[in-house]
Amino acid sequence: MIGAFRITGYVIASADGRIADASGRHPSSLSLDADRRFFENGLDHVDAVVHGRHSQEDQPNSAGRRRLILTHSVPALAPDPGNPRARLWNPAGASFEQACAALGLSSGTVAVIGGPLVYTLFLKQGYDCFHLSRAVKVWIPDGLPVFIREAQGGEPEAALAAAGLKPGHTMWLDDEVTVTDWERAE
């Protein structure tokens, strides 16, 4: 928890722990229906979404979600000119609680959906749960890891364990995707 907020992460990574190719693009090979349904269902139950400027979610309910978009282009907080339900947030200039207050939230569940710098920021601040999906048949050599390499060499399981989270049972969503929920050890 960060204050009164439950922090939940969502990611789909390749079998080798990558979320984007070397150029930073999310490859279509990671866009799998079973994970998309899992992700969409999860986001339908959160109060806000946090992501970087290159990460996004293209879901039917996306436009209605409150969101924080991490950027260094503003000193602290600013309205997103393209979305009245979003705020641009620079963590160097405003706390997470201040950013959530700018969205009209004083408590609730916040989903973190990427990219590596955003995932790593919240790894340091404290996830309550992290849903690590794996596309078990996809490999992205030289791709971008879930967490920046300084966080346990970029291996998502090692970074999550080092941050005090424990893995639950791995569930198969279909024959191409698994998901493991990593929970904060109480």
Tab-separated table of C-alpha atoms in Angstrom, residues 1-164:
chain	number	residue	atom	x	y	z
A	1	MET	CA	0.000	0.000	0.000
A	2	ILE	CA	1.023	3.528	-0.650
A	3	GLY	CA	-1.033	5.496	1.833
A	4	ALA	CA	-4.645	4.409	1.283
A	5	PHE	CA	-3.946	2.998	-2.192
A	6	ARG	CA	-3.593	-0.656	-3.155
A	7	ILE	CA	-1.041	-0.959	-5.969
A	8	THR	CA	-1.501	-3.723	-8.548
A	9	GLY	CA	0.795	-4.346	-11.512
A	10	TYR	CA	-0.154	-5.969	-14.817
A	11	VAL	CA	2.305	-7.115	-17.462
A	12	ILE	CA	2.625	-9.680	-20.197
A	13	ALA	CA	6.230	-10.659	-20.817
A	14	SER	CA	7.837	-13.005	-23.287
A	15	ALA	CA	9.262	-16.343	-22.148
A	16	ASP	CA	12.601	-14.544	-21.704
A	17	GLY	CA	11.075	-11.739	-19.610
A	18	ARG	CA	10.785	-8.979	-22.219
A	19	ILE	CA	7.880	-6.574	-22.817
A	20	ALA	CA	9.065	-4.767	-25.951
A	21	ASP	CA	11.511	-5.185	-28.789
A	22	ALA	CA	14.875	-3.407	-28.876
A	23	SER	CA	13.244	-0.273	-30.324
A	24	GLY	CA	10.753	-0.109	-27.431
A	25	ARG	CA	7.690	-1.269	-29.403
A	26	HIS	CA	5.260	-3.784	-27.930
A	27	PRO	CA	5.290	-6.606	-30.504
A	28	SER	CA	2.037	-8.091	-31.752
A	29	SER	CA	3.332	-11.512	-30.632
A	30	LEU	CA	2.602	-10.390	-27.041
A	31	SER	CA	-0.989	-9.411	-27.852
A	32	LEU	CA	-2.721	-12.656	-26.973
A	33	ASP	CA	-6.480	-12.963	-26.513
A	34	ALA	CA	-6.408	-14.848	-23.199
A	35	ASP	CA	-4.157	-12.250	-21.607
A	36	ARG	CA	-6.134	-9.383	-23.150
A	37	ARG	CA	-9.306	-10.708	-21.494
A	38	PHE	CA	-7.512	-11.151	-18.137
A	39	PHE	CA	-6.030	-7.637	-18.365
A	40	GLU	CA	-9.296	-6.006	-19.425
A	41	ASN	CA	-11.218	-7.685	-16.616
A	42	GLY	CA	-8.616	-6.551	-14.087
A	43	LEU	CA	-8.661	-2.940	-15.262
A	44	ASP	CA	-12.451	-2.876	-15.089
A	45	HIS	CA	-12.094	-3.208	-11.288
A	46	VAL	CA	-9.539	-0.483	-10.511
A	47	ASP	CA	-9.979	3.188	-9.663
A	48	ALA	CA	-7.122	4.496	-11.808
A	49	VAL	CA	-4.397	3.374	-14.207
A	50	VAL	CA	-0.748	4.510	-14.189
A	51	HIS	CA	1.570	4.236	-17.185
A	52	GLY	CA	4.345	5.930	-19.103
A	53	ARG	CA	3.889	7.907	-22.277
A	54	HIS	CA	4.520	4.891	-24.542
A	55	SER	CA	2.368	2.401	-22.619
A	56	GLN	CA	-1.348	2.294	-23.037
A	57	GLU	CA	-4.327	0.036	-22.994
A	58	ASP	CA	-6.612	-0.158	-25.955
A	59	GLN	CA	-9.656	-1.615	-24.263
A	60	PRO	CA	-13.375	-0.864	-24.698
A	61	ASN	CA	-13.493	0.983	-21.345
A	62	SER	CA	-10.169	2.830	-21.708
A	63	ALA	CA	-11.649	6.277	-22.321
A	64	GLY	CA	-13.620	6.177	-19.075
A	65	ARG	CA	-10.684	5.353	-16.818
A	66	ARG	CA	-8.858	7.862	-14.669
A	67	ARG	CA	-5.162	7.734	-15.393
A	68	LEU	CA	-1.772	9.108	-14.457
A	69	ILE	CA	0.768	9.373	-17.252
A	70	LEU	CA	4.354	9.579	-16.033
A	71	THR	CA	6.461	12.168	-17.812
A	72	HIS	CA	9.331	14.560	-17.231
A	73	SER	CA	7.708	17.141	-19.533
A	74	VAL	CA	5.849	18.801	-16.627
A	75	PRO	CA	7.319	20.035	-13.332
A	76	ALA	CA	4.785	18.194	-11.131
A	77	LEU	CA	1.187	17.719	-12.317
A	78	ALA	CA	-0.751	18.990	-15.306
A	79	PRO	CA	-3.964	18.147	-17.129
A	80	ASP	CA	-3.515	15.911	-20.146
A	81	PRO	CA	-4.616	18.095	-23.068
A	82	GLY	CA	-6.000	15.062	-24.898
A	83	ASN	CA	-7.909	13.409	-22.041
A	84	PRO	CA	-9.901	15.191	-19.304
A	85	ARG	CA	-9.758	12.055	-17.108
A	86	ALA	CA	-5.943	11.958	-17.159
A	87	ARG	CA	-3.156	13.886	-15.494
A	88	LEU	CA	0.466	14.161	-16.522
A	89	TRP	CA	2.613	13.347	-13.501
A	90	ASN	CA	6.281	13.914	-12.785
A	91	PRO	CA	7.157	11.945	-9.613
A	92	ALA	CA	10.103	14.303	-8.999
A	93	GLY	CA	7.652	17.179	-8.483
A	94	ALA	CA	4.601	15.585	-6.839
A	95	SER	CA	3.974	12.596	-4.623
A	96	PHE	CA	1.839	9.668	-5.702
A	97	GLU	CA	-0.844	10.728	-3.214
A	98	GLN	CA	-0.863	14.258	-4.691
A	99	ALA	CA	-1.182	12.812	-8.182
A	100	CYS	CA	-4.113	10.639	-7.117
A	101	ALA	CA	-5.748	13.637	-5.416
A	102	ALA	CA	-5.515	15.484	-8.752
A	103	LEU	CA	-7.671	12.659	-10.151
A	104	GLY	CA	-10.160	13.094	-7.306
A	105	LEU	CA	-9.019	9.964	-5.448
A	106	SER	CA	-8.153	9.675	-1.763
A	107	SER	CA	-8.062	5.856	-1.702
A	108	GLY	CA	-8.630	2.853	-3.944
A	109	THR	CA	-6.878	0.401	-6.226
A	110	VAL	CA	-4.429	1.663	-8.817
A	111	ALA	CA	-3.175	-0.495	-11.701
A	112	VAL	CA	0.360	0.010	-13.004
A	113	ILE	CA	0.621	-1.051	-16.653
A	114	GLY	CA	4.115	-0.055	-17.797
A	115	GLY	CA	6.732	0.539	-19.091
A	116	PRO	CA	10.003	-0.512	-17.428
A	117	LEU	CA	10.682	2.790	-15.627
A	118	VAL	CA	7.113	2.932	-14.310
A	119	TYR	CA	7.162	-0.703	-13.202
A	120	THR	CA	10.497	-0.093	-11.455
A	121	LEU	CA	9.276	3.088	-9.721
A	122	PHE	CA	6.430	1.170	-8.118
A	123	LEU	CA	8.680	-1.803	-7.368
A	124	LYS	CA	10.579	0.590	-5.103
A	125	GLN	CA	7.405	2.143	-3.631
A	126	GLY	CA	5.598	-1.133	-3.034
A	127	TYR	CA	3.250	-3.356	-5.026
A	128	ASP	CA	0.531	-5.174	-3.133
A	129	CYS	CA	0.010	-7.547	-6.052
A	130	PHE	CA	1.719	-7.997	-9.401
A	131	HIS	CA	0.098	-10.109	-12.138
A	132	LEU	CA	2.999	-11.504	-14.189
A	133	SER	CA	1.666	-13.027	-17.406
A	134	ARG	CA	4.051	-14.978	-19.650
A	135	ALA	CA	3.710	-15.626	-23.372
A	136	VAL	CA	5.448	-18.985	-23.109
A	137	LYS	CA	6.022	-19.426	-26.861
A	138	VAL	CA	7.390	-15.907	-27.525
A	139	TRP	CA	11.060	-14.933	-27.277
A	140	ILE	CA	12.356	-11.374	-27.732
A	141	PRO	CA	16.167	-11.428	-27.627
A	142	ASP	CA	17.605	-7.953	-26.992
A	143	GLY	CA	14.159	-6.683	-25.969
A	144	LEU	CA	13.287	-4.427	-23.039
A	145	PRO	CA	12.796	-6.160	-19.681
A	146	VAL	CA	9.841	-5.634	-17.349
A	147	PHE	CA	12.027	-3.807	-14.823
A	148	ILE	CA	15.107	-1.737	-15.605
A	149	ARG	CA	18.230	-3.879	-15.540
A	150	GLU	CA	19.429	-2.423	-12.250
A	151	ALA	CA	16.455	-4.184	-10.617
A	152	GLN	CA	17.884	-7.709	-10.260
A	153	GLY	CA	19.326	-7.826	-13.759
A	154	GLY	CA	15.936	-7.327	-15.343
A	155	GLU	CA	14.552	-10.772	-14.412
A	156	PRO	CA	10.978	-10.078	-13.258
A	157	GLU	CA	10.748	-12.930	-10.728
A	158	ALA	CA	14.028	-11.950	-9.059
A	159	ALA	CA	13.010	-8.294	-8.885
A	160	LEU	CA	9.593	-9.112	-7.422
A	161	ALA	CA	11.081	-11.483	-4.835
A	162	ALA	CA	13.713	-8.905	-3.845
A	163	ALA	CA	10.893	-6.388	-3.350
A	164	GLY	CA	9.212	-8.708	-0.824
